[in-house]
Short mmCIF file of C-alpha atoms in Angstrom, two decimals:
data_model
loop_
_atom_site.label_atom_id
_atom_site.label_comp_id
_atom_site.label_asym_id
_atom_site.label_seq_id
_atom_site.Cartn_x
_atom_site.Cartn_y
_atom_site.Cartn_z
CA MET A 8 -0.02 5.32 24.59
CA GLY A 9 -0.16 1.55 24.39
CA GLU A 10 2.99 -0.52 24.44
CA VAL A 11 4.44 -1.17 21.01
CA THR A 12 6.81 -3.91 19.93
CA ALA A 13 9.79 -2.42 18.09
CA LEU A 14 12.43 -4.65 16.51
CA PHE A 15 15.50 -3.51 14.66
CA THR A 16 19.00 -4.69 13.88
CA GLN A 17 22.22 -2.70 13.44
CA PHE A 18 24.12 -3.58 10.27
CA HIS A 19 27.62 -2.87 9.04
CA ARG A 20 27.65 -0.23 6.29
CA SER A 21 30.18 0.91 3.78
CA PRO A 22 30.73 4.69 3.71
CA LEU A 23 28.77 6.71 1.18
CA THR A 24 30.58 8.57 -1.56
CA SER A 25 29.63 11.47 -3.79
CA SER A 26 28.95 9.03 -6.63
CA ASN A 27 26.20 7.15 -4.83
CA ILE A 28 24.50 9.95 -2.91
CA SER A 29 21.04 10.73 -4.29
CA ASP A 30 19.93 14.27 -5.01
CA GLN A 31 16.94 13.75 -2.75
CA PRO A 32 17.19 15.55 0.64
CA PHE A 33 17.25 13.50 3.79
CA SER A 34 18.11 13.54 7.47
CA SER A 35 21.78 12.67 7.80
CA LEU A 36 22.41 11.44 11.30
CA PRO A 37 22.16 7.87 12.61
CA ARG A 38 18.98 7.42 14.53
CA ARG A 39 17.01 5.32 16.97
CA ILE A 40 13.72 3.81 15.94
CA ARG A 41 10.71 5.30 17.71
CA VAL A 42 7.09 4.32 17.30
CA ARG A 43 3.97 6.00 18.58
CA ALA A 44 0.62 4.21 18.43
CA SER A 45 -2.38 3.97 20.66
CA SER A 46 -2.98 0.28 19.95
CA GLN A 47 -1.16 -2.54 21.73
CA ASN A 48 -1.71 -4.55 18.56
CA THR A 49 0.69 -2.43 16.53
CA VAL A 50 3.88 -4.13 15.46
CA PHE A 51 6.73 -2.14 13.95
CA THR A 52 9.93 -3.54 12.56
CA GLY A 53 12.53 -1.31 11.01
CA GLY A 54 16.13 -1.19 9.95
CA VAL A 55 18.39 1.58 11.11
CA GLY A 56 19.64 3.72 8.23
CA GLY A 57 23.12 5.10 7.74
CA GLY A 58 24.18 8.72 7.38
CA LEU A 59 26.11 11.11 5.18
CA PRO A 60 29.74 11.97 5.71
CA HIS A 61 30.01 15.24 7.65
CA GLN A 62 31.39 17.02 4.59
CA GLY A 63 28.54 18.64 2.69
CA ILE A 64 25.88 18.19 5.39
CA GLN A 65 25.51 21.93 5.99
CA GLN A 66 25.04 22.63 2.30
CA GLN A 67 22.48 19.82 2.06
CA SER A 68 20.56 21.27 5.01
CA LYS A 69 20.37 24.74 3.46
CA SER A 70 18.75 23.45 0.30
CA HIS A 71 16.47 21.01 2.13
CA ASN A 72 13.41 23.25 2.36
CA ASN A 73 13.64 24.37 -1.26
CA ASN A 74 13.97 20.81 -2.57
CA LYS A 75 11.62 19.03 -0.17
CA ARG A 76 8.61 19.25 -2.46
CA ASN A 77 10.59 17.29 -5.05
CA ALA A 78 11.41 14.53 -2.57
CA ARG A 79 9.39 11.33 -2.68
CA LEU A 80 8.34 8.82 -0.07
CA PHE A 81 7.19 5.38 -1.15
CA PHE A 82 4.61 3.17 0.54
CA LEU A 83 4.82 -0.53 -0.31
CA ASP A 84 1.59 -2.53 -0.01
CA VAL A 85 3.30 -5.84 0.77
CA ASN A 86 0.55 -8.48 0.70
CA PRO A 87 -0.31 -8.31 -3.03
CA ILE A 88 3.29 -8.87 -4.18
CA CYS A 89 3.49 -12.03 -2.06
CA TYR A 90 1.37 -13.90 -4.61
CA ASN A 91 1.96 -15.45 -7.99
CA GLY A 92 -1.53 -15.29 -9.41
CA SER A 93 -3.71 -16.67 -6.61
CA LYS A 94 -0.95 -18.69 -4.95
CA PRO A 95 1.25 -17.43 -2.12
CA SER A 96 4.82 -17.07 -3.35
CA LEU A 97 7.91 -15.92 -1.50
CA ARG A 98 9.79 -15.93 -4.77
CA SER A 99 7.27 -13.47 -6.20
CA PHE A 100 7.84 -11.23 -3.19
CA ALA A 101 11.63 -11.34 -3.70
CA HIS A 102 11.27 -10.65 -7.44
CA TRP A 103 9.02 -7.61 -7.11
CA LEU A 104 10.93 -6.24 -4.13
CA SER A 105 14.20 -6.44 -6.05
CA LEU A 106 12.70 -4.52 -8.98
CA PHE A 107 11.13 -2.02 -6.57
CA PHE A 108 14.54 -1.31 -5.07
CA SER A 109 16.59 -1.23 -8.27
CA GLN A 110 14.23 0.33 -10.83
CA VAL A 111 11.70 2.39 -8.87
CA THR A 112 12.73 3.76 -5.49
CA HIS A 113 16.55 3.74 -5.64
CA ARG A 114 17.45 5.48 -2.36
CA ASP A 115 14.07 7.11 -1.64
CA PRO A 116 12.55 6.34 1.77
CA ILE A 117 10.10 3.44 1.89
CA ILE A 118 7.45 2.44 4.43
CA ALA A 119 6.19 -1.13 3.98
CA VAL A 120 2.72 -2.00 5.27
CA LEU A 121 1.04 -5.39 5.78
CA ASP A 122 -2.59 -6.26 6.50
CA GLY A 123 -3.27 -6.78 10.17
CA GLU A 124 -5.14 -9.81 11.46
CA GLY A 125 -8.87 -9.22 11.24
CA GLY A 126 -8.40 -6.14 9.09
CA ASN A 127 -11.45 -6.95 6.96
CA GLU A 128 -13.83 -7.58 9.82
CA TYR A 129 -15.47 -4.18 10.22
CA ARG A 130 -16.17 -4.00 6.47
CA ARG A 131 -17.51 -7.54 6.44
CA GLN A 132 -19.89 -6.61 9.23
CA LEU A 133 -21.24 -3.90 6.94
CA LEU A 134 -21.21 -6.11 3.85
CA PRO A 135 -20.69 -9.90 4.31
CA SER A 136 -19.69 -10.33 0.65
CA TYR A 137 -16.67 -8.01 1.06
CA LYS A 138 -13.58 -9.96 -0.07
CA ALA A 139 -15.44 -13.15 0.87
CA HIS A 140 -13.75 -15.06 -1.97
CA ARG A 141 -10.26 -14.33 -0.69
CA ARG A 142 -8.77 -17.03 1.50
CA LYS A 143 -5.98 -16.55 3.95
CA VAL A 144 -2.57 -17.91 3.04
CA SER A 145 -2.65 -20.38 5.91
CA SER A 146 -5.90 -21.93 4.63
CA GLN A 147 -4.38 -22.51 1.19
CA LEU A 148 -1.52 -24.65 2.48
CA SER A 149 -2.35 -28.19 3.53
CA ALA A 150 -0.18 -30.08 5.99
CA SER A 151 1.79 -31.60 3.11
CA GLN A 152 2.28 -28.24 1.42
CA GLN A 153 3.60 -26.12 4.27
CA PHE A 154 6.95 -24.42 4.01
CA PRO A 155 9.83 -26.34 5.59
CA ARG A 156 10.28 -25.47 9.24
CA LYS A 157 13.51 -23.53 8.57
CA LEU A 158 11.48 -21.12 6.38
CA ALA A 159 8.23 -21.07 8.34
CA ASP A 160 8.46 -21.14 12.11
CA SER A 161 5.29 -19.13 12.75
CA SER A 162 1.92 -18.31 11.23
CA PRO A 163 0.98 -16.91 8.76
CA TYR A 164 3.69 -18.93 7.15
CA PHE A 165 5.72 -16.35 5.26
CA VAL A 166 4.99 -13.10 7.13
CA PRO A 167 8.00 -13.39 9.49
CA HIS A 168 10.34 -14.00 6.55
CA VAL A 169 8.93 -11.09 4.55
CA THR A 170 9.31 -8.69 7.47
CA ASP A 171 12.81 -10.01 8.17
CA VAL A 172 13.96 -9.28 4.61
CA LEU A 173 12.46 -5.80 4.65
CA GLN A 174 13.97 -5.03 8.05
CA LYS A 175 17.44 -6.09 6.95
CA CYS A 176 17.06 -3.88 3.87
CA ASN A 177 16.37 -0.91 6.16
CA VAL A 178 12.67 -0.62 5.37
CA PRO A 179 10.34 0.09 8.33
CA VAL A 180 7.32 -2.23 8.39
CA LEU A 181 3.90 -1.49 9.86
CA LYS A 182 1.25 -4.07 10.67
CA ILE A 183 -1.68 -3.14 12.91
CA LYS A 184 -4.16 -5.71 14.13
CA GLY A 185 -7.70 -4.94 13.01
CA TYR A 186 -6.73 -2.74 10.05
CA GLU A 187 -6.02 -3.34 6.39
CA ALA A 188 -2.81 -1.98 4.89
CA ASP A 189 -4.89 0.31 2.65
CA ASP A 190 -6.27 2.20 5.65
CA ILE A 191 -2.89 2.54 7.35
CA ILE A 192 -1.36 3.92 4.15
CA ALA A 193 -4.27 6.31 3.55
CA THR A 194 -3.88 7.66 7.10
CA LEU A 195 -0.15 8.24 6.67
CA VAL A 196 -0.37 9.74 3.17
CA HIS A 197 -1.90 12.95 4.52
CA GLN A 198 0.80 13.19 7.17
CA VAL A 199 3.55 12.76 4.56
CA LEU A 200 2.04 15.43 2.32
CA GLN A 201 1.94 17.81 5.27
CA ARG A 202 5.71 17.35 5.59
CA GLY A 203 6.15 18.57 2.01
CA PHE A 204 6.92 15.23 0.36
CA ARG A 205 5.30 13.69 -2.69
CA VAL A 206 3.88 10.19 -2.23
CA VAL A 207 4.13 7.09 -4.42
CA ILE A 208 2.13 4.00 -3.41
CA GLY A 209 3.45 0.67 -4.65
CA SER A 210 0.41 -1.56 -5.10
CA PRO A 211 -1.85 -3.16 -7.73
CA ASP A 212 -4.89 -2.32 -5.58
CA LYS A 213 -7.26 0.05 -7.38
CA ASP A 214 -8.62 1.28 -4.03
CA PHE A 215 -5.66 3.65 -3.95
CA LYS A 216 -6.91 5.48 -7.05
CA GLN A 217 -9.16 7.52 -4.76
CA LEU A 218 -5.96 9.10 -3.36
CA VAL A 219 -4.37 10.03 -6.71
CA SER A 220 -3.51 13.73 -7.13
CA GLU A 221 -0.69 15.94 -8.36
CA ASP A 222 1.33 14.86 -5.33
CA VAL A 223 0.14 11.24 -4.99
CA GLN A 224 0.96 8.60 -7.60
CA ILE A 225 0.67 4.83 -7.77
CA VAL A 226 3.29 2.44 -9.11
CA MET A 227 1.85 -0.96 -10.05
CA PRO A 228 3.51 -4.34 -10.62
CA MET A 229 2.86 -5.41 -14.22
CA PRO A 230 3.46 -9.20 -14.44
CA GLU A 231 2.84 -9.25 -18.19
CA PHE A 232 5.75 -6.86 -18.72
CA GLY A 233 7.90 -7.92 -15.76
CA ARG A 234 8.21 -4.40 -14.35
CA TRP A 235 6.59 -1.74 -12.19
CA SER A 236 4.62 0.97 -13.99
CA PHE A 237 3.71 4.45 -12.73
CA TYR A 238 0.06 5.53 -12.68
CA THR A 239 -0.51 9.29 -12.37
CA LEU A 240 -3.29 11.86 -12.33
CA LYS A 241 -3.01 12.20 -16.12
CA HIS A 242 -3.42 8.45 -16.54
CA TYR A 243 -6.53 8.41 -14.37
CA ILE A 244 -8.23 11.29 -16.21
CA ALA A 245 -7.42 9.76 -19.60
CA GLN A 246 -8.76 6.36 -18.48
CA ASN A 247 -11.92 7.47 -16.67
CA ASN A 248 -12.76 10.89 -18.13
CA CYS A 249 -13.28 12.28 -14.63
CA ASP A 250 -11.26 13.47 -11.66
CA PRO A 251 -9.92 10.97 -9.07
CA SER A 252 -12.02 12.72 -6.44
CA SER A 253 -14.98 10.96 -8.10
CA ASP A 254 -13.33 7.53 -8.15
CA LEU A 255 -14.81 6.31 -4.88
CA SER A 256 -18.28 7.58 -5.75
CA LEU A 257 -18.06 5.93 -9.17
CA ARG A 258 -17.13 2.54 -7.70
CA CYS A 259 -19.98 2.78 -5.21
CA ILE A 260 -22.43 3.00 -8.11
CA VAL A 261 -20.89 0.51 -10.55
CA GLY A 262 -19.59 -1.86 -7.84
CA ASP A 263 -16.32 -3.70 -7.40
CA ASP A 264 -16.35 -7.38 -8.34
CA VAL A 265 -12.82 -7.96 -7.04
CA ASP A 266 -13.74 -6.75 -3.55
CA GLY A 267 -17.18 -8.40 -3.62
CA VAL A 268 -19.09 -5.10 -3.57
CA PRO A 269 -22.11 -5.24 -5.92
CA GLY A 270 -23.09 -2.13 -7.84
CA ILE A 271 -26.54 -0.81 -8.50
CA GLN A 272 -26.99 -2.44 -11.91
CA HIS A 273 -28.83 -5.46 -10.49
CA LEU A 274 -31.29 -3.11 -8.84
CA ALA A 275 -31.53 -0.65 -11.72
CA PRO A 276 -30.63 -2.26 -15.08
CA GLY A 277 -29.21 0.34 -17.42
CA PHE A 278 -27.63 2.40 -14.63
CA GLY A 279 -24.07 1.75 -15.72
CA ARG A 280 -20.69 3.40 -15.82
CA LYS A 281 -21.55 5.93 -18.53
CA THR A 282 -24.56 7.24 -16.61
CA ALA A 283 -22.64 7.30 -13.34
CA ILE A 284 -19.73 9.30 -14.81
CA LYS A 285 -22.12 11.80 -16.40
CA LEU A 286 -23.92 12.42 -13.09
CA LEU A 287 -20.74 12.61 -11.02
CA LYS A 288 -19.08 15.05 -13.39
CA LYS A 289 -22.05 17.33 -12.83
CA HIS A 290 -22.54 16.83 -9.07
CA GLY A 291 -19.00 15.98 -7.94
CA SER A 292 -19.62 13.32 -5.30
CA LEU A 293 -22.06 10.56 -4.43
CA GLU A 294 -23.39 12.38 -1.36
CA THR A 295 -24.01 15.59 -3.30
CA LEU A 296 -25.75 13.58 -6.02
CA LEU A 297 -27.97 11.72 -3.54
CA ASN A 298 -28.88 14.92 -1.71
CA ALA A 299 -29.82 16.59 -4.98
CA ALA A 300 -31.87 13.59 -6.12
CA ALA A 301 -33.82 13.65 -2.86
CA ILE A 302 -35.26 17.12 -3.59
CA ARG A 303 -35.36 17.38 -7.38
CA THR A 304 -35.02 15.45 -10.62
CA VAL A 305 -31.38 14.99 -11.59
CA ALA A 306 -31.53 12.14 -14.12
CA LYS A 307 -33.72 10.06 -16.38
CA PRO A 308 -36.59 8.22 -14.62
CA TYR A 309 -34.77 4.88 -14.19
CA ALA A 310 -31.68 6.55 -12.68
CA GLN A 311 -33.70 9.03 -10.62
CA ASP A 312 -35.76 6.19 -9.17
CA ALA A 313 -32.61 4.22 -8.32
CA LEU A 314 -30.96 7.17 -6.57
CA THR A 315 -33.98 7.86 -4.38
CA LYS A 316 -34.97 4.26 -3.60
CA HIS A 317 -31.47 2.88 -3.03
CA ALA A 318 -29.67 5.83 -1.44
CA ASP A 319 -28.91 3.86 1.75
CA TYR A 320 -27.53 0.98 -0.35
CA LEU A 321 -25.13 3.34 -2.13
CA ARG A 322 -24.09 5.01 1.11
CA LYS A 323 -23.23 1.61 2.58
CA ASN A 324 -21.08 0.88 -0.48
CA TYR A 325 -19.34 4.19 0.16
CA GLU A 326 -18.60 3.27 3.76
CA VAL A 327 -17.21 -0.12 2.71
CA LEU A 328 -15.04 1.12 -0.17
CA SER A 329 -13.72 4.37 1.27
CA LEU A 330 -10.24 4.23 2.73
CA ARG A 331 -10.08 5.18 6.37
CA ARG A 332 -7.88 8.11 7.40
CA ASP A 333 -8.30 7.84 11.18
CA ILE A 334 -5.93 5.03 12.19
CA GLU A 335 -3.93 5.87 15.32
CA VAL A 336 -0.52 5.73 13.71
CA HIS A 337 1.85 8.67 13.51
CA LEU A 338 4.57 9.42 10.99
CA GLU A 339 8.09 9.43 12.43
CA GLU A 340 10.85 11.71 11.19
CA GLU A 341 13.16 8.69 10.80
CA TRP A 342 10.86 7.23 8.15
CA LEU A 343 11.47 10.24 5.90
CA SER A 344 15.21 9.66 5.67
CA GLU A 345 16.96 8.36 2.59
CA ARG A 346 17.28 4.59 2.72
CA ASP A 347 20.64 2.87 3.16
CA THR A 348 20.75 0.33 0.31
CA CYS A 349 24.08 -1.34 1.06
CA ASN A 350 22.42 -4.56 2.27
CA ASP A 351 19.94 -5.04 -0.59
CA SER A 352 21.89 -7.32 -2.89
CA ALA A 353 23.31 -9.60 -0.20
CA ILE A 354 20.02 -9.95 1.68
CA LEU A 355 17.91 -10.73 -1.40
CA SER A 356 20.51 -13.15 -2.79
CA SER A 357 20.64 -15.01 0.52
CA PHE A 358 16.84 -15.14 0.68
CA LEU A 359 16.58 -16.60 -2.83
CA ARG A 360 19.19 -19.23 -1.99
CA LYS A 361 17.10 -20.31 0.98
CA LEU A 362 14.05 -20.60 -1.26
CA GLY A 363 16.04 -22.80 -3.63
CA GLU A 364 16.98 -25.06 -0.73
CA SER A 365 13.38 -25.25 0.40
CA GLN A 366 12.30 -26.48 -3.03
CA LYS A 367 14.82 -29.30 -2.82
CA LEU A 368 13.55 -30.23 0.64
CA SER A 369 9.87 -30.45 -0.30
CA ASN A 370 8.25 -31.04 -3.68
CA GLY A 371 4.92 -30.06 -2.16
CA THR A 372 6.24 -26.62 -1.33
CA ALA A 373 7.82 -25.89 -4.70
CA GLN A 374 4.57 -24.95 -6.43
CA TYR A 375 4.19 -22.03 -4.02
CA LEU A 376 7.67 -20.64 -4.61
CA VAL A 377 7.95 -20.47 -8.38
#
């Protein structure tokens, strides 16, 4: 095992009462943060949660196994909520995090995940256009537009402040160099499901739709409505008229403009979404479809020709768009415990006050904080 940096802070907590204890099962004893990872580039920060009063613990333990399937664990994809449109915004982060705490997760356990440095590189080696239009936060801030030093002592500018807020709100944070948050979450989702929990992924990223099932949901920030909105298996089927297991294969054929992954339409005009859905509903997956097309006719001439001539092109799209499940990160029992929320209000209020002060200090910074 490689050495891992683990940071955490002990906070004062008010005792829990029967009126504010959630029905969700959780581990009740105070605990020490432990992290296992094979990479020395893994950074974990986490708050230390509180526990239940001793009264009632035994009863809670007895019903734990029966109720566990009803328990939820949330993943928070942090990077997307740190933007207001295309501009980095700490105020946007504070806004969406506050709603996530108060309206979505309540006391359910949360694991926050950030993109690691160089996380896009292996996909860009496969496909140079992958997310090529997305610039790093640090490149968007000129010398006159940087956050004041008191709010930005290291680079990228707001990452330390984001992780600090999450840590103080008792949310463990994962960030692994060389990997995108999507891949870290996808790896851990399977581990969480094996523990008997349901999973909810907080993110606007449609890449996560390939994970949707009866036990995996997405909750998306909806700026136009000012709230988070749940996206379930029923929503996906109603929207796409196919099962989420076909989502990745579908995007490989039609492309993904947001991620800079071109579809097959420019190579085979007329091979669009309708044709792709029809073929995938019959064959199930891209690989099954390509294998079938290699030995027999499976579609009209223009589509058949595209599937046989451009099979390698589609397989490369699949490799680029598929979420990895093999990251060397291991779920810890502590991360499954109910979250202590006693710090939320004070921490977020303090953070917003600091942002207000930073706007007064620098007019150039203000446009990034509104």
